[in-house]
Amino acid sequence: MITIYKKKEDIPPNMEYIELNDVFFNQNTVVKLEDQAKKIVKQIDETELIGKYQILSKFSGTILDVDRLSTGCKTVLNVMYFPEKVFCLKECGDNALEVLYGLEQGAVYSDYAMIPFRMGSVRACSEGLISVMEEYEDLKEWWESEK
């Protein structure tokens, strides 16, 4: 289950925080793409990863560079391949959030609520306390408290 931080000061000092998901993906994650990434790319961007560095456009069938993936898709792949880092959640759309909230591990940060209606269990961290949340309403209430 993923871990969510709503305050930057709650991120443990031994965990690197990544704000720019697009840049991080292009510099680090792209070289790690494999079969599991194909499933994520198809699910979020409705396109096909046809090589380590290429996707097939869903609109025209044109072959594009993998850097054309949405930032939300790149964020999910970053979290999946680098679970020891904390990634900014703010550029994810609902399609990426649904996949992200279903990951088995990883960590994200946002100072405001970004929750898909269909979510799995998550760990919510605030002021050194960790709570496991399984319901949209509970997580939304947690995010909106202690501002």
Backbone as JSON, one array per atom type, in Angstrom:
{
  "sequence": "MITIYKKKEDIPPNMEYIELNDVFFNQNTVVKLEDQAKKIVKQIDETELIGKYQILSKFSGTILDVDRLSTGCKTVLNVMYFPEKVFCLKECGDNALEVLYGLEQGAVYSDYAMIPFRMGSVRACSEGLISVMEEYEDLKEWWESEK",
  "N": [[0.85, -1.18, 0.0], [0.43, 2.28, -0.65], [2.11, 5.13, 0.78], [1.11, 8.2, 2.1], [1.99, 11.58, 2.38], [1.13, 14.66, 3.82], [2.33, 16.93, 4.61], [5.39, 18.49, 4.01], [7.35, 18.46, 5.96], [6.84, 16.11, 7.29], [7.91, 14.1, 5.81], [10.27, 11.58, 6.0], [13.71, 12.23, 6.83], [15.53, 10.56, 5.55], [14.42, 9.94, 3.15], [14.25, 10.83, -0.18], [12.7, 13.63, -1.67], [10.85, 14.12, -4.6], [9.97, 16.53, -6.79], [9.62, 17.19, -9.49], [8.24, 15.2, -11.54], [8.19, 14.54, -14.29], [10.75, 15.2, -15.29], [12.32, 13.57, -13.62], [11.43, 11.02, -14.4], [12.26, 10.97, -17.12], [15.01, 11.04, -16.78], [15.67, 8.9, -15.1], [13.73, 6.75, -14.64], [12.88, 5.77, -17.13], [14.8, 3.99, -18.18], [14.31, 1.71, -16.79], [11.97, 0.52, -17.59], [9.74, -2.18, -18.21], [7.87, -5.23, -18.68], [5.77, -4.92, -16.73], [5.41, -2.2, -16.77], [4.23, -1.82, -19.24], [1.59, -2.61, -18.87], [0.69, -0.64, -17.05], [1.0, 1.72, -18.58], [-0.82, 1.21, -20.64], [-3.2, 1.09, -19.17], [-3.41, 3.67, -17.98], [-2.74, 5.74, -19.93], [-3.88, 4.71, -22.18], [-2.42, 3.7, -24.31], [0.15, 2.01, -26.18], [3.11, 0.58, -25.05], [5.73, 0.07, -27.0], [8.37, -0.43, -27.18], [11.42, 0.02, -25.36], [11.74, 2.77, -25.39], [9.62, 3.82, -26.82], [6.24, 4.61, -27.73], [3.0, 3.77, -29.0], [0.92, 5.93, -30.55], [-2.36, 6.57, -29.41], [-4.12, 8.01, -30.86], [-3.34, 8.41, -33.57], [-1.85, 6.26, -34.33], [0.76, 6.67, -34.69], [4.26, 6.32, -34.08], [5.73, 7.33, -31.12], [8.05, 9.08, -28.98], [8.77, 7.89, -25.71], [8.72, 9.87, -23.83], [6.46, 11.3, -24.27], [4.41, 10.33, -22.76], [1.77, 10.86, -20.36], [2.16, 13.09, -17.56], [1.02, 12.15, -15.24], [0.99, 9.37, -15.67], [3.74, 8.96, -15.83], [4.38, 9.65, -13.21], [3.18, 7.56, -11.7], [4.7, 5.39, -12.64], [7.23, 6.22, -11.75], [6.85, 6.07, -8.94], [6.34, 3.35, -8.69], [8.78, 2.16, -9.55], [10.66, 3.34, -7.91], [10.28, 3.0, -4.94], [11.43, 3.88, -2.59], [11.6, 6.59, -2.57], [9.91, 9.79, -2.32], [7.26, 11.07, -4.13], [5.84, 13.91, -5.81], [2.4, 14.38, -5.94], [0.73, 16.01, -7.32], [0.38, 16.36, -10.12], [-1.17, 14.39, -11.15], [-3.9, 12.92, -12.86], [-7.31, 11.71, -12.53], [-7.36, 9.11, -13.68], [-4.72, 8.22, -13.4], [-4.45, 8.43, -10.64], [-6.17, 6.42, -9.66], [-4.8, 4.08, -10.36], [-2.38, 4.51, -9.04], [-3.15, 4.53, -6.32], [-3.6, 1.89, -5.95], [-1.18, 0.62, -5.88], [1.31, -1.57, -4.49], [3.4, -0.63, -2.96], [5.27, 2.37, -2.16], [5.59, 6.0, -2.1], [4.02, 9.18, -1.7], [3.41, 12.75, -1.98], [1.25, 15.43, -1.17], [-0.14, 18.55, -0.44], [-2.79, 19.02, -0.48], [-6.01, 17.43, -0.82], [-6.11, 14.65, -2.93], [-7.77, 12.3, -4.23], [-8.89, 9.27, -5.53], [-12.19, 8.02, -6.3], [-12.44, 5.27, -6.27], [-10.48, 3.48, -4.32], [-7.69, 1.78, -2.84], [-6.38, 0.46, 0.23], [-4.43, 2.78, 2.09], [-1.49, 4.24, 3.62], [-1.56, 6.88, 5.78], [0.39, 9.56, 6.69], [1.16, 11.75, 9.26], [2.61, 14.13, 11.29], [4.28, 12.25, 12.54], [2.58, 10.16, 13.08], [1.01, 7.23, 11.88], [-1.66, 6.22, 9.97], [-3.86, 3.75, 8.78], [-5.88, 3.95, 6.04], [-8.95, 3.21, 4.5], [-11.19, 4.12, 3.3], [-12.68, 6.55, 1.19], [-13.94, 8.87, 2.35], [-12.81, 8.95, 4.94], [-10.09, 9.37, 4.37], [-10.21, 11.82, 3.03], [-11.15, 13.47, 5.09], [-8.97, 13.27, 6.86], [-6.99, 14.52, 5.32], [-7.96, 17.1, 5.18], [-7.91, 17.97, 7.78], [-6.02, 19.5, 10.45], [-4.7, 21.73, 9.19]],
  "CA": [[0.0, 0.0, 0.0], [1.24, 3.49, -0.73], [2.15, 6.02, 1.93], [0.82, 9.58, 1.7], [2.39, 12.65, 3.28], [0.45, 15.91, 3.46], [3.23, 18.03, 4.97], [6.76, 18.14, 3.63], [8.14, 18.18, 7.16], [6.57, 14.73, 7.73], [8.69, 13.17, 4.99], [11.49, 11.22, 6.73], [14.91, 12.82, 6.25], [16.27, 9.59, 4.73], [13.69, 9.75, 1.9], [14.37, 11.97, -1.1], [11.45, 14.12, -2.23], [10.96, 14.46, -6.01], [8.9, 17.45, -7.19], [9.45, 17.2, -10.95], [8.08, 13.82, -11.98], [8.5, 14.41, -15.7], [12.2, 15.21, -15.41], [12.85, 12.37, -12.96], [11.12, 9.9, -15.27], [13.11, 11.01, -18.31], [16.41, 10.84, -16.41], [15.92, 7.72, -14.27], [12.77, 5.64, -14.72], [12.74, 5.26, -18.5], [15.72, 2.87, -18.42], [13.85, 0.55, -16.02], [10.69, 0.05, -18.11], [9.65, -3.58, -18.61], [6.5, -5.7, -18.92], [4.79, -4.34, -15.81], [5.18, -0.82, -17.24], [3.31, -1.89, -20.38], [0.23, -2.68, -18.31], [0.39, 0.67, -16.46], [0.87, 2.66, -19.7], [-2.09, 0.89, -21.31], [-4.3, 1.42, -18.26], [-3.52, 5.11, -17.72], [-2.73, 6.57, -21.14], [-4.55, 3.98, -23.25], [-1.49, 3.58, -25.42], [0.95, 0.79, -26.09], [4.56, 0.7, -24.96], [6.17, -0.89, -28.02], [9.81, -0.6, -27.01], [11.85, 0.68, -24.13], [11.67, 4.22, -25.51], [8.6, 4.22, -27.79], [4.83, 4.27, -27.54], [2.17, 3.88, -30.19], [-0.12, 6.92, -30.27], [-3.73, 6.05, -29.47], [-4.9, 8.85, -31.76], [-3.01, 8.3, -34.99], [-1.04, 5.09, -34.59], [2.13, 7.13, -34.9], [5.22, 5.95, -33.05], [6.2, 8.51, -30.41], [9.01, 8.87, -27.92], [8.11, 7.59, -24.44], [8.58, 11.09, -23.04], [5.13, 11.84, -24.56], [3.43, 9.83, -21.79], [1.27, 11.9, -19.47], [2.93, 13.23, -16.32], [0.4, 11.24, -14.27], [1.51, 8.03, -15.95], [5.14, 8.97, -15.42], [4.41, 9.66, -11.74], [2.89, 6.2, -11.23], [5.87, 4.57, -12.94], [8.28, 6.63, -10.81], [6.54, 5.51, -7.61], [6.47, 1.91, -8.79], [10.17, 1.75, -9.7], [11.49, 3.94, -6.86], [9.43, 3.1, -3.74], [12.17, 4.47, -1.47], [11.54, 8.05, -2.72], [8.57, 10.38, -2.21], [6.97, 11.82, -5.36], [4.74, 14.86, -5.79], [1.17, 13.78, -6.47], [-0.12, 17.08, -7.83], [0.15, 16.38, -11.57], [-1.9, 13.17, -11.54], [-5.33, 12.96, -13.11], [-8.06, 10.62, -11.89], [-6.98, 7.8, -14.21], [-3.45, 7.85, -12.78], [-4.66, 8.27, -9.19], [-6.77, 5.11, -9.39], [-3.73, 3.08, -10.45], [-1.42, 4.83, -7.98], [-3.69, 4.12, -5.02], [-3.62, 0.44, -5.91], [0.18, 0.07, -5.83], [1.65, -2.29, -3.27], [4.35, 0.14, -2.17], [5.62, 3.67, -2.71], [5.24, 7.14, -1.26], [3.65, 10.39, -2.43], [3.14, 13.94, -1.17], [0.43, 16.53, -1.65], [-0.68, 19.28, 0.71], [-4.25, 19.06, -0.59], [-6.6, 16.12, -1.1], [-6.18, 14.1, -4.29], [-8.23, 10.96, -3.9], [-9.85, 8.68, -6.47], [-13.32, 7.43, -5.6], [-12.1, 3.85, -6.06], [-9.13, 3.45, -3.77], [-7.33, 0.7, -1.94], [-5.86, 0.92, 1.51], [-3.23, 3.62, 2.05], [-0.97, 4.71, 4.9], [-1.55, 8.34, 5.85], [1.38, 9.96, 7.7], [1.1, 13.13, 9.7], [3.19, 14.41, 12.6], [4.84, 11.03, 13.11], [1.55, 9.13, 13.25], [0.62, 6.55, 10.66], [-3.0, 5.64, 10.01], [-4.27, 3.05, 7.57], [-7.2, 4.43, 5.61], [-9.53, 2.36, 3.46], [-12.38, 4.77, 2.77], [-12.53, 7.89, 0.61], [-14.36, 9.9, 3.29], [-11.83, 9.02, 6.02], [-8.86, 9.97, 3.86], [-10.51, 13.23, 2.77], [-11.21, 14.13, 6.4], [-7.58, 13.35, 7.34], [-6.27, 15.51, 4.51], [-8.47, 18.43, 5.45], [-7.67, 18.32, 9.18], [-4.67, 19.95, 10.85], [-4.08, 22.58, 8.18]],
  "C": [[0.89, 1.23, 0.0], [1.14, 4.28, 0.58], [1.97, 7.44, 1.42], [1.28, 10.53, 2.8], [1.67, 13.91, 2.85], [1.24, 17.14, 3.87], [4.64, 17.61, 4.62], [7.61, 17.8, 4.85], [7.89, 16.77, 7.74], [7.34, 13.69, 6.93], [9.98, 12.86, 5.75], [12.74, 11.78, 6.05], [15.72, 11.86, 5.36], [15.56, 9.28, 3.41], [13.81, 11.0, 1.05], [12.99, 12.33, -1.65], [11.69, 14.59, -3.67], [9.75, 15.3, -6.4], [8.58, 17.33, -8.68], [9.42, 15.78, -11.5], [8.5, 13.59, -13.43], [10.02, 14.31, -15.91], [12.8, 13.94, -14.8], [12.62, 11.14, -13.83], [12.09, 9.83, -16.44], [14.57, 10.72, -18.0], [16.68, 9.5, -15.72], [15.02, 6.51, -14.56], [12.73, 4.99, -16.09], [13.63, 4.04, -18.76], [15.28, 1.59, -17.71], [12.57, -0.09, -16.59], [10.77, -1.39, -18.59], [8.17, -3.95, -18.71], [5.45, -5.09, -18.0], [4.45, -2.9, -16.22], [4.18, -0.81, -18.39], [1.86, -1.86, -19.91], [-0.21, -1.31, -17.76], [0.15, 1.71, -17.57], [-0.46, 2.45, -20.42], [-3.28, 1.35, -20.46], [-4.49, 2.93, -18.1], [-3.65, 5.93, -18.99], [-3.39, 5.92, -22.35], [-3.69, 3.92, -24.51], [-0.61, 2.37, -25.18], [2.44, 1.13, -26.04], [5.13, -0.37, -25.89], [7.68, -1.14, -28.0], [10.2, 0.14, -25.75], [11.64, 2.2, -24.2], [10.58, 4.71, -26.46], [7.21, 3.77, -27.37], [4.13, 4.44, -28.88], [1.02, 4.82, -29.86], [-1.5, 6.31, -30.4], [-4.58, 6.84, -30.47], [-4.62, 8.58, -33.23], [-2.23, 7.04, -35.35], [0.42, 5.42, -34.87], [3.03, 6.65, -33.76], [5.8, 7.23, -32.46], [7.25, 8.12, -29.38], [8.26, 8.7, -26.59], [7.97, 8.84, -23.56], [7.24, 11.8, -23.3], [4.04, 11.27, -23.65], [2.96, 10.99, -20.92], [2.13, 11.95, -18.2], [2.33, 12.35, -15.23], [0.9, 9.82, -14.44], [2.96, 7.93, -15.52], [5.27, 8.94, -13.89], [4.18, 8.26, -11.18], [4.09, 5.29, -11.48], [7.04, 4.94, -12.04], [8.07, 5.99, -9.44], [6.76, 4.0, -7.62], [7.94, 1.47, -8.81], [11.1, 2.31, -8.62], [10.68, 4.11, -5.58], [10.12, 3.73, -2.54], [12.19, 6.01, -1.53], [10.09, 8.51, -2.56], [8.36, 11.29, -3.42], [5.77, 12.75, -5.18], [3.54, 14.25, -6.53], [0.36, 14.76, -7.32], [-0.4, 17.08, -9.33], [-0.6, 15.15, -12.07], [-3.37, 13.46, -11.77], [-6.0, 11.76, -12.46], [-7.64, 9.24, -12.38], [-5.67, 7.32, -13.59], [-3.62, 7.63, -11.28], [-5.23, 6.9, -8.85], [-5.71, 4.01, -9.42], [-2.75, 3.28, -9.3], [-1.88, 4.32, -6.63], [-3.8, 2.6, -4.88], [-2.24, -0.2, -5.84], [0.45, -0.58, -4.47], [2.62, -1.54, -2.38], [4.63, 1.46, -2.87], [5.15, 4.78, -1.8], [5.01, 8.37, -2.12], [3.39, 11.53, -1.44], [2.18, 14.85, -1.92], [-0.14, 17.23, -0.42], [-2.2, 19.5, 0.59], [-4.75, 17.71, -1.09], [-6.63, 15.82, -2.6], [-6.5, 12.62, -4.12], [-9.17, 10.45, -5.0], [-11.02, 8.09, -5.7], [-13.1, 5.95, -5.34], [-10.66, 3.8, -5.59], [-8.93, 2.21, -2.92], [-6.89, 1.29, -0.62], [-4.58, 1.73, 1.3], [-2.78, 3.91, 3.49], [-0.93, 6.23, 4.82], [-0.64, 8.75, 7.0], [1.28, 11.45, 7.99], [1.64, 13.23, 11.11], [3.66, 13.13, 13.3], [3.84, 9.9, 13.33], [1.18, 8.54, 11.9], [-0.74, 5.91, 10.87], [-3.27, 4.92, 8.7], [-5.71, 3.47, 7.25], [-7.67, 3.56, 4.45], [-10.73, 3.0, 2.77], [-12.09, 6.18, 2.3], [-12.81, 8.98, 1.65], [-13.35, 10.07, 4.42], [-10.55, 9.7, 5.57], [-9.07, 11.46, 3.57], [-10.54, 14.02, 4.07], [-9.79, 14.3, 6.97], [-6.83, 14.46, 6.62], [-6.69, 16.94, 4.87], [-8.3, 18.87, 6.89], [-6.25, 18.84, 9.35], [-4.0, 20.84, 9.81], [-3.29, 23.62, 8.8]]
}
